[in-house]
Coordinates of C-alpha atoms and ligand atoms in Angstrom, one line a residue:
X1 CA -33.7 -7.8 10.4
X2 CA -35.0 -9.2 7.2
X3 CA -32.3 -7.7 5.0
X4 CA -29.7 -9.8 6.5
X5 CA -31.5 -13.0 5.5
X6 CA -31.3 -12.2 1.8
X7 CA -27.8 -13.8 2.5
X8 CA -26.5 -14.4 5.9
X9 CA -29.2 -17.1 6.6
X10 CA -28.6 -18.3 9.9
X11 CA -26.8 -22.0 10.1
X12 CA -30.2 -24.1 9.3
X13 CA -29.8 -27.7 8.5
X14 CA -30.9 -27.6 4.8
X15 CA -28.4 -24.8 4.1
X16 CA -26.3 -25.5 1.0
X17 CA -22.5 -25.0 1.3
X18 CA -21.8 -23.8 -2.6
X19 CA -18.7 -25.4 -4.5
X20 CA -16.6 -24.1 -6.2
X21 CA -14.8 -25.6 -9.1
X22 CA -12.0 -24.7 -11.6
X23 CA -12.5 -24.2 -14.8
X24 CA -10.6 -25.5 -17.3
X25 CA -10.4 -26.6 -20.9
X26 CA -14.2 -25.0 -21.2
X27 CA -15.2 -28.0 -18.2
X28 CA -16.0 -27.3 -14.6
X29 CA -13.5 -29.9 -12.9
X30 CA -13.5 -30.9 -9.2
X31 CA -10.0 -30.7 -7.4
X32 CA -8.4 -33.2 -6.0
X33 CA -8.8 -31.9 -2.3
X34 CA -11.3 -28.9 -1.1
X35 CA -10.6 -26.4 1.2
X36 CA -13.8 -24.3 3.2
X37 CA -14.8 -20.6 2.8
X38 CA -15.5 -19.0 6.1
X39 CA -18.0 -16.2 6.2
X40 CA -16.2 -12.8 7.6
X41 CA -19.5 -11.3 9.1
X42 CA -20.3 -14.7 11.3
X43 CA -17.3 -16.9 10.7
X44 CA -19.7 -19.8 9.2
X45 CA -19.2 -21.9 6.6
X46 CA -20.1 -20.6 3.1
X47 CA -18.3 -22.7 0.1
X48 CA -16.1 -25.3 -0.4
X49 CA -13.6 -24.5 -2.6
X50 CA -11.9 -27.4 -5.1
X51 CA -8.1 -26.8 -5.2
X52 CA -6.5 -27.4 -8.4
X53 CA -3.4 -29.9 -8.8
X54 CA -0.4 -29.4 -10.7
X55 CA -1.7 -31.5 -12.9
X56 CA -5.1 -29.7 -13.7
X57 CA -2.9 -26.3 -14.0
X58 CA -0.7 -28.5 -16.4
X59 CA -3.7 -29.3 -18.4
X60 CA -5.3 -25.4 -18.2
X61 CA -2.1 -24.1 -19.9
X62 CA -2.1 -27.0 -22.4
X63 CA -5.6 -25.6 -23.3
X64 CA -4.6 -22.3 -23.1
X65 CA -2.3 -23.0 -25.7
X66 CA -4.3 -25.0 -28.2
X67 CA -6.7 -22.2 -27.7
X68 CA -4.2 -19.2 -28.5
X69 CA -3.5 -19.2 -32.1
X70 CA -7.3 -19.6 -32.7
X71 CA -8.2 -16.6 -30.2
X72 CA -5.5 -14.4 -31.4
X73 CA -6.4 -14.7 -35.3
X74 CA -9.6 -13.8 -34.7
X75 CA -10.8 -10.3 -36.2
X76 CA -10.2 -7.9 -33.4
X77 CA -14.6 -7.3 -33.9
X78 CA -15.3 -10.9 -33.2
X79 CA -12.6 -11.0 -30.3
X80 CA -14.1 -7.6 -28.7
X81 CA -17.8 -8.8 -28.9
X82 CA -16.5 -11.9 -26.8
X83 CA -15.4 -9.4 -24.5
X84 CA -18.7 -7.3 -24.5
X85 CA -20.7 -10.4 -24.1
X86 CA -18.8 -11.4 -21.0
X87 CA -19.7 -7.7 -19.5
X88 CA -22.8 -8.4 -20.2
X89 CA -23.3 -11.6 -18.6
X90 CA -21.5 -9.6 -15.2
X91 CA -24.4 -6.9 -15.7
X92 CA -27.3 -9.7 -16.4
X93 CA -26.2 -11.4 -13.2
X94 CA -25.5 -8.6 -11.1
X95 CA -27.1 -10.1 -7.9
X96 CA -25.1 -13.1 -8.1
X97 CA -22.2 -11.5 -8.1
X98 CA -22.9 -9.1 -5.6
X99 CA -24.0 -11.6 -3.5
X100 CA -20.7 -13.7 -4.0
X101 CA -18.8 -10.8 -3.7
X102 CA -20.4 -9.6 -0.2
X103 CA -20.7 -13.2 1.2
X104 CA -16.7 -13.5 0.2
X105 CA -15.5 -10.2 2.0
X106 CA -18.2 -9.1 3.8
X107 CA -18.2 -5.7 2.5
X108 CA -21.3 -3.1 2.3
X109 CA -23.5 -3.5 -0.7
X110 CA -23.3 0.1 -1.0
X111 CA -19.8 -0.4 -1.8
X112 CA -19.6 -3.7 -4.0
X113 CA -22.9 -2.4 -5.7
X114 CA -21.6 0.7 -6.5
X115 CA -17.7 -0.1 -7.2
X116 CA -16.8 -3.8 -7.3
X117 CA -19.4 -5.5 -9.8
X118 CA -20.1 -2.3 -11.8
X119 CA -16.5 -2.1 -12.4
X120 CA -16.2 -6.0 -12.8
X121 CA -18.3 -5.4 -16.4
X122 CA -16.8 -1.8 -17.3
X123 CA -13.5 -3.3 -17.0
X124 CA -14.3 -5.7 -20.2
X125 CA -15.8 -2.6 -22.1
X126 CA -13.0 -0.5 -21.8
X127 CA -10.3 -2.9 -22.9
X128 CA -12.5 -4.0 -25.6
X129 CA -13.3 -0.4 -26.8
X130 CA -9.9 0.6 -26.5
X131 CA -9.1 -2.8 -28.6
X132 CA -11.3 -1.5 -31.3
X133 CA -10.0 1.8 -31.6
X134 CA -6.2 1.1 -31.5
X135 CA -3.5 3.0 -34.0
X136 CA -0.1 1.5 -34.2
X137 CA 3.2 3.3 -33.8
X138 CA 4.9 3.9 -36.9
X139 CA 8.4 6.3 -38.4
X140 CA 8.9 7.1 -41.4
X141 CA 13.1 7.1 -41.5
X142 CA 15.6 8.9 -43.7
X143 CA 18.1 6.2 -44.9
X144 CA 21.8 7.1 -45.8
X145 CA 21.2 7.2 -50.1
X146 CA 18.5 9.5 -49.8
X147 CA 15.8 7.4 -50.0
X148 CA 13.1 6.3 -47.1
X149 CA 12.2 3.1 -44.6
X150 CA 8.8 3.0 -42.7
X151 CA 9.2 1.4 -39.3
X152 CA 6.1 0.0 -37.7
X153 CA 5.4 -1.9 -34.9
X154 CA 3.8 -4.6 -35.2
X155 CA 2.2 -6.3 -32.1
X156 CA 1.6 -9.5 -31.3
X157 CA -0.4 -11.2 -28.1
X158 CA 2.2 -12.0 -25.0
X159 CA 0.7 -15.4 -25.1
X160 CA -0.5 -17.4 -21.9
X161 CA -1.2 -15.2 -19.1
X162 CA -1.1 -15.9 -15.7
X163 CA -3.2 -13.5 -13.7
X164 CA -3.0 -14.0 -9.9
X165 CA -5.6 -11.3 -7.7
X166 CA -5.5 -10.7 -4.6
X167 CA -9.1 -10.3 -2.0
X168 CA -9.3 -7.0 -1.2
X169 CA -11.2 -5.9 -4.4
X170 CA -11.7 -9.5 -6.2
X171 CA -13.7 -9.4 -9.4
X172 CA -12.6 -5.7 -10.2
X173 CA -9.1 -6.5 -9.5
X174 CA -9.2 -9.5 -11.8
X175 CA -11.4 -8.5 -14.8
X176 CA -8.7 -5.7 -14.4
X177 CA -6.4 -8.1 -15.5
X178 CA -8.4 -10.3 -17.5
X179 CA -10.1 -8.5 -19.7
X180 CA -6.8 -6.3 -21.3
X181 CA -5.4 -10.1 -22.1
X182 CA -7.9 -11.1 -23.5
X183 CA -8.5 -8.0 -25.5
X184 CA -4.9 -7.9 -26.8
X185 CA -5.1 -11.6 -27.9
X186 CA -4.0 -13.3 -25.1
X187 CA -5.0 -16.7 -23.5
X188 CA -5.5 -16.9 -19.6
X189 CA -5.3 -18.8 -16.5
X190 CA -7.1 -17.1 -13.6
X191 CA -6.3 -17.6 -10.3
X192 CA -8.1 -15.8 -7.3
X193 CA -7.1 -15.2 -3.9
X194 CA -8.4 -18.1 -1.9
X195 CA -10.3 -16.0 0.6
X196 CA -12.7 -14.8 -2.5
X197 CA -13.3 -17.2 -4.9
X198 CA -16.8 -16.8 -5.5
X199 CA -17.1 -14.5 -8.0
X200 CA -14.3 -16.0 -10.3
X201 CA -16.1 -19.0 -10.6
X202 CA -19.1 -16.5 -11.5
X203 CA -16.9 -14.9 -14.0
X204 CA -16.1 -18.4 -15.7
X205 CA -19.7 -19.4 -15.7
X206 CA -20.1 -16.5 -17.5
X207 CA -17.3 -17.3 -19.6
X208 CA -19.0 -20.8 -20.3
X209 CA -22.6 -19.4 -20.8
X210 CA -21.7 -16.7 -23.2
X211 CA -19.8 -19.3 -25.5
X212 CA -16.0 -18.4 -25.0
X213 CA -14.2 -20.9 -26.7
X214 CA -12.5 -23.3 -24.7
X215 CA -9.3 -22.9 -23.0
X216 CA -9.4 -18.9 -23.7
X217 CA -10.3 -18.5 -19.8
X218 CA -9.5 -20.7 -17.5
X219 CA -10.0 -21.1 -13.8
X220 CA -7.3 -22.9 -11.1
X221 CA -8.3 -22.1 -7.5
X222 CA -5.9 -22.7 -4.9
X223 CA -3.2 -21.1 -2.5
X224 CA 0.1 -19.5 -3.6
X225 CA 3.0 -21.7 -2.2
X226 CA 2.7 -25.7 -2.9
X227 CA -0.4 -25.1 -4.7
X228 CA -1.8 -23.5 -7.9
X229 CA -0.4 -19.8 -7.7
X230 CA 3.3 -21.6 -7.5
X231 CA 2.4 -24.2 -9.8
X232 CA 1.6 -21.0 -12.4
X233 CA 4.4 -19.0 -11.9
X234 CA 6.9 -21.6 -12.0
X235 CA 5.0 -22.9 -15.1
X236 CA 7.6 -23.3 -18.2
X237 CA 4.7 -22.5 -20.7
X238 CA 3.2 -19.7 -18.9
X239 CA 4.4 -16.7 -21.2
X240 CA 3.9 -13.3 -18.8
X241 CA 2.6 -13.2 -14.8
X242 CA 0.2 -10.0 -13.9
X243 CA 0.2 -10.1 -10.0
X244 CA -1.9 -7.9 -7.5
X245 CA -0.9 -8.4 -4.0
X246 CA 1.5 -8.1 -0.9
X247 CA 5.1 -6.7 -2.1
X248 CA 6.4 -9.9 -0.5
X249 CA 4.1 -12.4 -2.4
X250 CA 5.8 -10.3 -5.4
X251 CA 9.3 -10.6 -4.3
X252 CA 8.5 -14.9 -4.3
X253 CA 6.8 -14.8 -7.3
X254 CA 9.9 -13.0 -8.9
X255 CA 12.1 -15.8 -8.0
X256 CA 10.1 -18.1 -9.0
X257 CA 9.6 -16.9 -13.0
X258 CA 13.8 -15.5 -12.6
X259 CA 14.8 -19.3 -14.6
X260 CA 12.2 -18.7 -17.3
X261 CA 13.2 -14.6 -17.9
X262 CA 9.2 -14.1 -17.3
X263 CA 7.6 -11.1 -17.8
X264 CA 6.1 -9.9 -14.6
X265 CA 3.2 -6.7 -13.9
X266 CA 3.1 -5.9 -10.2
X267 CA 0.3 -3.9 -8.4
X268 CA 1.6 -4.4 -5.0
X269 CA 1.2 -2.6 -1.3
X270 CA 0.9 0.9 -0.4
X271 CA 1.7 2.9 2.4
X272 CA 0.0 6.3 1.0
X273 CA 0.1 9.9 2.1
X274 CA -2.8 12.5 2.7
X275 CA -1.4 15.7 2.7
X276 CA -3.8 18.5 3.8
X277 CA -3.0 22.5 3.4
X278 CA -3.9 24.9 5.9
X279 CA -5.8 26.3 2.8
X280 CA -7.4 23.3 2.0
X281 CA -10.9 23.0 1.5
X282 CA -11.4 21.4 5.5
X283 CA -14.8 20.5 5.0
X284 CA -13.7 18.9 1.6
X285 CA -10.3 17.5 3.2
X286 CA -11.6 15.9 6.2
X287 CA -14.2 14.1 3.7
X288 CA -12.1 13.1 1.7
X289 CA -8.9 11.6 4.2
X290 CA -12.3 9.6 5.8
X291 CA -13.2 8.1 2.8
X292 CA -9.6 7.1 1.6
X293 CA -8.6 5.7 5.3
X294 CA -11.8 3.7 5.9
X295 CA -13.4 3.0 2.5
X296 CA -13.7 -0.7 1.9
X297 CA -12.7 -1.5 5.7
X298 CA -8.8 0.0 4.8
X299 CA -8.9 -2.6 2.7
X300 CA -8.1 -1.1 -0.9
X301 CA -4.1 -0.6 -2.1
X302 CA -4.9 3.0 -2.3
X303 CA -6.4 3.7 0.6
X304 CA -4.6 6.4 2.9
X305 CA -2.7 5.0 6.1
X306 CA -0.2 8.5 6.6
X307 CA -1.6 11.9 7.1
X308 CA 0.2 14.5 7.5
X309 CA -1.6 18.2 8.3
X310 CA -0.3 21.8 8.5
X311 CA -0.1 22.4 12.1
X312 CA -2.5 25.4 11.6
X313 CA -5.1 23.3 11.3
X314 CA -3.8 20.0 12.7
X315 CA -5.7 20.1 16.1
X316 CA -9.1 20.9 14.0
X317 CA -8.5 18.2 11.6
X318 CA -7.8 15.7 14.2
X319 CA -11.0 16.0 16.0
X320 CA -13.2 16.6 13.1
X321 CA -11.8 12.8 11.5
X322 CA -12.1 11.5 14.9
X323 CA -15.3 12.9 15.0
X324 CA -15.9 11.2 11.3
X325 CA -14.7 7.8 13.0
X326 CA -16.1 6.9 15.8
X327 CA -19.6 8.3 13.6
X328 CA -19.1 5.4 10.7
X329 CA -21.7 3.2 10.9
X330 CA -20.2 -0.6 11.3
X331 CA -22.9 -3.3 10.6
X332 CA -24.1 -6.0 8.6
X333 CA -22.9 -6.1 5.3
X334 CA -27.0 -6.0 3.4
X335 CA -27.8 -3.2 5.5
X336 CA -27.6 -0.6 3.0
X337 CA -26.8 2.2 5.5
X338 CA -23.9 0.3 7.0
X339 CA -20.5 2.0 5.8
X340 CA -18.0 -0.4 7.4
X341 CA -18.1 -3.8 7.3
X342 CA -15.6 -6.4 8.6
X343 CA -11.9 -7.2 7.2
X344 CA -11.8 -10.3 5.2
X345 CA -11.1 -12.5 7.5
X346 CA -10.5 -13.5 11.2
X347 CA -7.0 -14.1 10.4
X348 CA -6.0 -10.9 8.7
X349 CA -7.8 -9.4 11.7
X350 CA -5.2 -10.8 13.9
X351 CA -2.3 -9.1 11.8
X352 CA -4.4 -5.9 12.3
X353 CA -4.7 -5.9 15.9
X354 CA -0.9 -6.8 16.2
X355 CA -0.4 -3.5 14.6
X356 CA -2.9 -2.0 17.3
X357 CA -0.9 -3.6 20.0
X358 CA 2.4 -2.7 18.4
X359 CA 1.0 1.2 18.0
X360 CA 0.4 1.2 21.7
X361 CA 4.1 -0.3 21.9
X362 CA 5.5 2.1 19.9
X363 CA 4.2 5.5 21.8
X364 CA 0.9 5.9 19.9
X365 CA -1.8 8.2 21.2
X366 CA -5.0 6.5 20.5
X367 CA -7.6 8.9 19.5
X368 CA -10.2 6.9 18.2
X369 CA -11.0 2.9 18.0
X370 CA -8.1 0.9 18.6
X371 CA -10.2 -2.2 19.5
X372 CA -13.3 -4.9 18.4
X373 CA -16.8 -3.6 18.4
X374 CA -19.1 -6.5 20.1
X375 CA -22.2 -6.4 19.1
X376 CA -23.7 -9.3 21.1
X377 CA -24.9 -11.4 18.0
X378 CA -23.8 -13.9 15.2
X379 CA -21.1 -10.6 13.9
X380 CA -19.3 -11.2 17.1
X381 CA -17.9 -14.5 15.3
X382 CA -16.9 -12.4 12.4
X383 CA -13.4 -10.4 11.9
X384 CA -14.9 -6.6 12.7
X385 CA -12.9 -3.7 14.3
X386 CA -13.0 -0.7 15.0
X387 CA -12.5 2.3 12.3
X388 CA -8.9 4.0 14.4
X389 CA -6.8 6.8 14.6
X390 CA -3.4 7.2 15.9
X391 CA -0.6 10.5 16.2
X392 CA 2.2 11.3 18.1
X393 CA 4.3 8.2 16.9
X394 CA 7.6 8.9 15.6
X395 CA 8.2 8.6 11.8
X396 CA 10.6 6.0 11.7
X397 CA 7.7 3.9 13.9
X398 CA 7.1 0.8 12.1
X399 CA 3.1 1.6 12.3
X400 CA 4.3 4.6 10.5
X401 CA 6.4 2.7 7.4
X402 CA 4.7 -0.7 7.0
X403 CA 1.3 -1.6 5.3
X404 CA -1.3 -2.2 8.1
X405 CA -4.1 -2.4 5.2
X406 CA -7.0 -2.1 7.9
X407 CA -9.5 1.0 8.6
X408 CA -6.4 3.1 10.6
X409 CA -4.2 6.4 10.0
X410 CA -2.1 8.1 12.0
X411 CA -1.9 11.8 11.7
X412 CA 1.5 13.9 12.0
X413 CA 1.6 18.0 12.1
X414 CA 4.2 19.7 9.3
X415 CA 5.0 23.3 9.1
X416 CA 6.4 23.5 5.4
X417 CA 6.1 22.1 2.2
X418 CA 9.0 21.3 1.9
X419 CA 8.6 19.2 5.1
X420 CA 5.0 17.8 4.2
X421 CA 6.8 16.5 0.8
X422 CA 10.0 15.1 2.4
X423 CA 7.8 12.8 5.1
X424 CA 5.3 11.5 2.4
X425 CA 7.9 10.0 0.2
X426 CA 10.0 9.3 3.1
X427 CA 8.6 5.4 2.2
X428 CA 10.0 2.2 -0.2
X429 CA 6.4 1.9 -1.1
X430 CA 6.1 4.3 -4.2
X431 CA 1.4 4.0 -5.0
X432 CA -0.6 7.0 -4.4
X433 CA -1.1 10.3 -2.6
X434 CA -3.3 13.0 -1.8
X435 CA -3.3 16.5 -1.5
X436 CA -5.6 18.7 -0.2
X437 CA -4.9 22.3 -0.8
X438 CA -7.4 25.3 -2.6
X439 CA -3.7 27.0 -4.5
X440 CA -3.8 25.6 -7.5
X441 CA 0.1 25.8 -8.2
X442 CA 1.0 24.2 -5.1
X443 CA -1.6 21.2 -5.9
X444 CA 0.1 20.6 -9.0
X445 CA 3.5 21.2 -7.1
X446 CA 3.3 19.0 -4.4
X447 CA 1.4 16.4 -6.6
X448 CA 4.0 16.1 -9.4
X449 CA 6.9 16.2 -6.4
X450 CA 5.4 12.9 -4.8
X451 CA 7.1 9.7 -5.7
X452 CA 4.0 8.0 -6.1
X453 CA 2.3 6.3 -9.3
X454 CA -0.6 7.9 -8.7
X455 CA -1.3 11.5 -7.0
X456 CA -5.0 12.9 -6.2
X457 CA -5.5 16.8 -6.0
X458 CA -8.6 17.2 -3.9
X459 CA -9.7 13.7 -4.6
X460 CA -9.3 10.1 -3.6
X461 CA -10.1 7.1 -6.1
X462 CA -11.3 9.0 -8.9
X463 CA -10.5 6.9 -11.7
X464 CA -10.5 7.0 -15.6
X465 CA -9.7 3.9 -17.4
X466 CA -7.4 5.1 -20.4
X467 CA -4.6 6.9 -17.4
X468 CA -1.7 4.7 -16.4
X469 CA -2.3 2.6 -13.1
X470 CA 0.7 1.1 -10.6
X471 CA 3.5 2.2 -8.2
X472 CA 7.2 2.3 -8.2
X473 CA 9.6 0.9 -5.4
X474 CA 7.8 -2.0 -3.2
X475 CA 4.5 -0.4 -4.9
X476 CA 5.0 -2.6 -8.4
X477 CA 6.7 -3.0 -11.5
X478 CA 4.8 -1.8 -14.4
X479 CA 1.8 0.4 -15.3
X480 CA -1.7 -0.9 -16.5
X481 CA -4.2 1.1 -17.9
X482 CA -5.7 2.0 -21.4
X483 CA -2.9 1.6 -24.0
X484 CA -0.5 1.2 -21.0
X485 CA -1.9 -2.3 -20.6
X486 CA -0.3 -3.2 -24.4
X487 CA 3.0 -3.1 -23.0
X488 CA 2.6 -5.5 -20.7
X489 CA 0.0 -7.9 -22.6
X490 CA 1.9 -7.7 -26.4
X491 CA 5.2 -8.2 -28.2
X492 CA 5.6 -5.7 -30.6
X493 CA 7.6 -7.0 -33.7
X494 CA 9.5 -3.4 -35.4
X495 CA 9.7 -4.5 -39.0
X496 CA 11.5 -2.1 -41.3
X497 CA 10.9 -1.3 -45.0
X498 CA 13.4 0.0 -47.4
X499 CA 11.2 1.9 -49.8
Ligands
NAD1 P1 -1.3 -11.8 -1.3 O1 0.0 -11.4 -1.9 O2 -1.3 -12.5 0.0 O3 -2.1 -12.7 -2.3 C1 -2.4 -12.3 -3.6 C2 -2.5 -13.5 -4.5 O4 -1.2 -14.2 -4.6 C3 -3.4 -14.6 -4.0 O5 -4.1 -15.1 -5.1 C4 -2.5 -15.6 -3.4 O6 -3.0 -16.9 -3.4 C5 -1.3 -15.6 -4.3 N1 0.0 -16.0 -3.8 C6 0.4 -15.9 -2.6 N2 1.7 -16.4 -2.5 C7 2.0 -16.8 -3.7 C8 3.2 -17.4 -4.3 N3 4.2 -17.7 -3.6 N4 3.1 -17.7 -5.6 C9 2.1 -17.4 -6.4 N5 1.0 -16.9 -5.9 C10 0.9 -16.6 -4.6 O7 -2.1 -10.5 -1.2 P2 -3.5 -10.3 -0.5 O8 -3.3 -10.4 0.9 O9 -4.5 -11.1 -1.2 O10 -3.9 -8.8 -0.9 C11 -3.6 -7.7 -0.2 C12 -2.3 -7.0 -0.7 O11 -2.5 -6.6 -2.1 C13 -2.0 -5.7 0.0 O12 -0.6 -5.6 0.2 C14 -2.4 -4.6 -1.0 O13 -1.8 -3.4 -0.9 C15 -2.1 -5.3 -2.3 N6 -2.9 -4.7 -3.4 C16 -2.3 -3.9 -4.3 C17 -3.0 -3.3 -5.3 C18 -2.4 -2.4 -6.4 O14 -3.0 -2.2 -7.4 N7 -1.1 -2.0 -6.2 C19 -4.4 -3.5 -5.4 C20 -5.0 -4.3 -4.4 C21 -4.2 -4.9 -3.4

């Protein structure tokens, strides 16, 4: 249909592979080697992407650097309408970018249109609002003669900031990270996943058009070991790391900033509980659990992998999200009907299905999906399957306690709440939860019981700006968010003053 030309043109001769270069010093700069960009919908080439070499990250923190003290001294107006103008740029190029974004990862445009580029933009106009607007902490102290001190702190920028993203949300996940450095004062080098690099290069194009001064955002693509994410973190210069990704990729990149007594921020996995009440809203609940289990393809940190449902209702709920399942509408990622589009890519496909396998392996009852939808065209190349539902696994299954991060739950019965609380933090991954329940006291209960960063009463991914964002356990060090982000992204200097 016509629709899918506006981006998957089918492989003509005159089609134009796009490149994609770093960014650095205020200069678009090949690599030294390219890698290719595989489409997830039809598996054909889309970009070639120019890897950085140590020696270009070298030379992006040097410029990162020289830019700093410049950047940081200027008034926190000037600095802010930087930021506003790079929110802008997002907005003015809006197709671009959701282009990129949906060529990258394949998702539906209702999706990225709606959550990944609007967000991209609001992310800079938040952190450079909340910039604007900022008090400072300050005592004043009794001193032992009778007299007074005032304390305040005083903060400063962390410095050069590393901020490594992961593909599962790429522009909002960056500018998420980017825009509260540079808001604060900070100096950055960018690097994004290398299965979606599109729309960081977008973002520094911006950067470039809207007259950021050089070396304030900089751009290194390339892969994490042996490559620019390592070359970053085990940078000397490089003042702080913010990291979104697997817990593991966080563990490495621990190590590797350990010598140097770096500063780290970790967003990592999830393995994230739905609870739903027998007095929960069901029409509401089962909603809800379908959106957080198969939004984005599975693919978001938050999304919901465990439910667990009081066995009053459990048979009901079952069918009805099975029901919800087998109903979503997989296709084409222009299409604006389609709800589900592919994973990112063919090879995080394969770690999916060995998770399907290992379900079957491990006892599962298969009650809806489980497999690859053919459609007998060009998608059949791509990395699709099928949205999936298991139960009747045991909760020490490993389908049950590691991070599939695919468009599958499995769904156990509970008879107490005292049970339902016990199995959803019975995790090391510490994000978010659910809870779906119509009793007010027990929603705030169970919600303020769960060992999570993040809890939702009768709502999934509702999200305001200002509240703190991250997980504990293998879920993340740190919290991001409104002022939270000045924690991670300043110094503060206390100075005291006899008065
Ligand atoms: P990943 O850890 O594989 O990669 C993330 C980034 O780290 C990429 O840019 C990658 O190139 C880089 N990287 C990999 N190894 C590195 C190394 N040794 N040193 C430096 N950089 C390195 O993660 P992913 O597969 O891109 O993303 C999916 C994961 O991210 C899931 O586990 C998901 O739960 C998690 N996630 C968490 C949040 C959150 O806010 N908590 C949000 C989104 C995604």
């Amino acid at each position: 249909s016509t629709y899918t030309y506006l981006f998957y043109i089918p492989t003509e001769p005159s089609m134009t592979i796009r490149q994609l270069r770093n960014y650095i010093d205020g200069r678009f700069e090949d690599g030294a080697t390219t890698f290719d960009k595989h489409s997830p919908v039809d598996g054909r080439l889309i970009a070639q992407v120019h890897e950085a070499g140590r020696d270009q990250v070298d030379r992006a923190v040097a410029a990162a650097h020289r830019a700093l003290p410049a950047w940081a001294g200027l008034p926190v107006a000037a600095r802010t309408d930087h930021l506003l103008a790079l929110a802008d740029g997002i907005t003015r190029r809006f197709d671009d970018f959701l282009q990129a974004e949906i060529g990258d990862t394949g998702k539906p445009v209702g999706w990225a249109g709606k959550i990944d580029i609007p967000r991209g933009a609001a992310n800079f106009r938040v952190f450079a609002e909340l910039a604007r607007t900022l008090d400072m902490e300050s005592y004043m102290t009794d001193t032992p003669d009778g007299r007074q001190a005032l304390n305040y702190a005083y903060r400063k920028p962390l410095g050069v900031v590393g901020v490594i993203s992961p593909w599962n949300l790429p522009l909002l996940l960056l500018t998420w990270k980017v825009a509260p450095a540079l808001a604060f004062g900070n100096t950055v080098i960018m690097k994004p996943s290398e299965v979606t690099p599109s729309t960081a290069t977008l973002l520094a194009e911006v950067a470039h058009e809207a007259g950021l001064p050089a070396g304030v955002l900089n751009l290194a693509h390339g892969f994490g070991p042996d490559s620019a994410g390592e070359f970053m973190t085990t940078h000397p210069d490089i003042d702080g790391i913010t990291f979104t990704g697997e817990s593991a990729t966080g563990a490495a990149i621990m190590r590797a900033v350990a010598p140097g007594v770096k500063p780290v921020s970790f967003e990592l996995g999830g393995k994230n509980a739905a609870l739903v009440f027998a007095d929960a809203d069901f029409e509401a609940a089962v909603d809800g659990v379908t959106q957080s289990v198969f939004a984005n393809c599975g693919q978001v940190c938050l999304c919901t992998e465990r439910v667990y449902v009081e066995r009053p209702i459990y048979e009901r709920f079952v069918a009805a999200l099975a029901e919800r399942a087998r109903a979503l509408r997989i296709g084409w990622p222009m299409d604006p009907a389609t709800e589900m589009g592919p994973l990112v890519s063919r090879e995080h496909r394969e770690k999916v299905l060995s998770y399907f396998a290992l379900a079957r392996a491990e006892g599962a009852t298969v009650v809806a999906g489980g497999g690859v939808p053919v459609f007998g065209d060009a998608r059949d190349q791509g990395a699709y399957v099928e949205p999936t539902i298991w139960t009747g696994l045991a909760e020490d299954a490993r389908c049950i306690k590691e991070e599939v991060f695919g468009p599958v739950c499995h769904v156990t019965p509970f008879d107490t709440e005292d049970e339902a609380i016990r199995l959803a933090n019975d995790t090391r991954y510490g994000l978010a939860a659910a809870v779906w329940t119509q009793n007010l006291t027990r929603g705030h209960r169970v919600a303020q019981a769960m060992k999570v960063g993040l809890a939702w009463v009768n709502c999934w991914f509702l999200r305001d700006l200002r509240t703190p964002f991250g997980g504990s356990g293998l879920s993340g060090i740190g919290r991001e968010g409104g002022r939270h982000s000045l924690h991670f992204y300043t110094e503060p200097t206390n100075v005291c003053i006899k008065l």
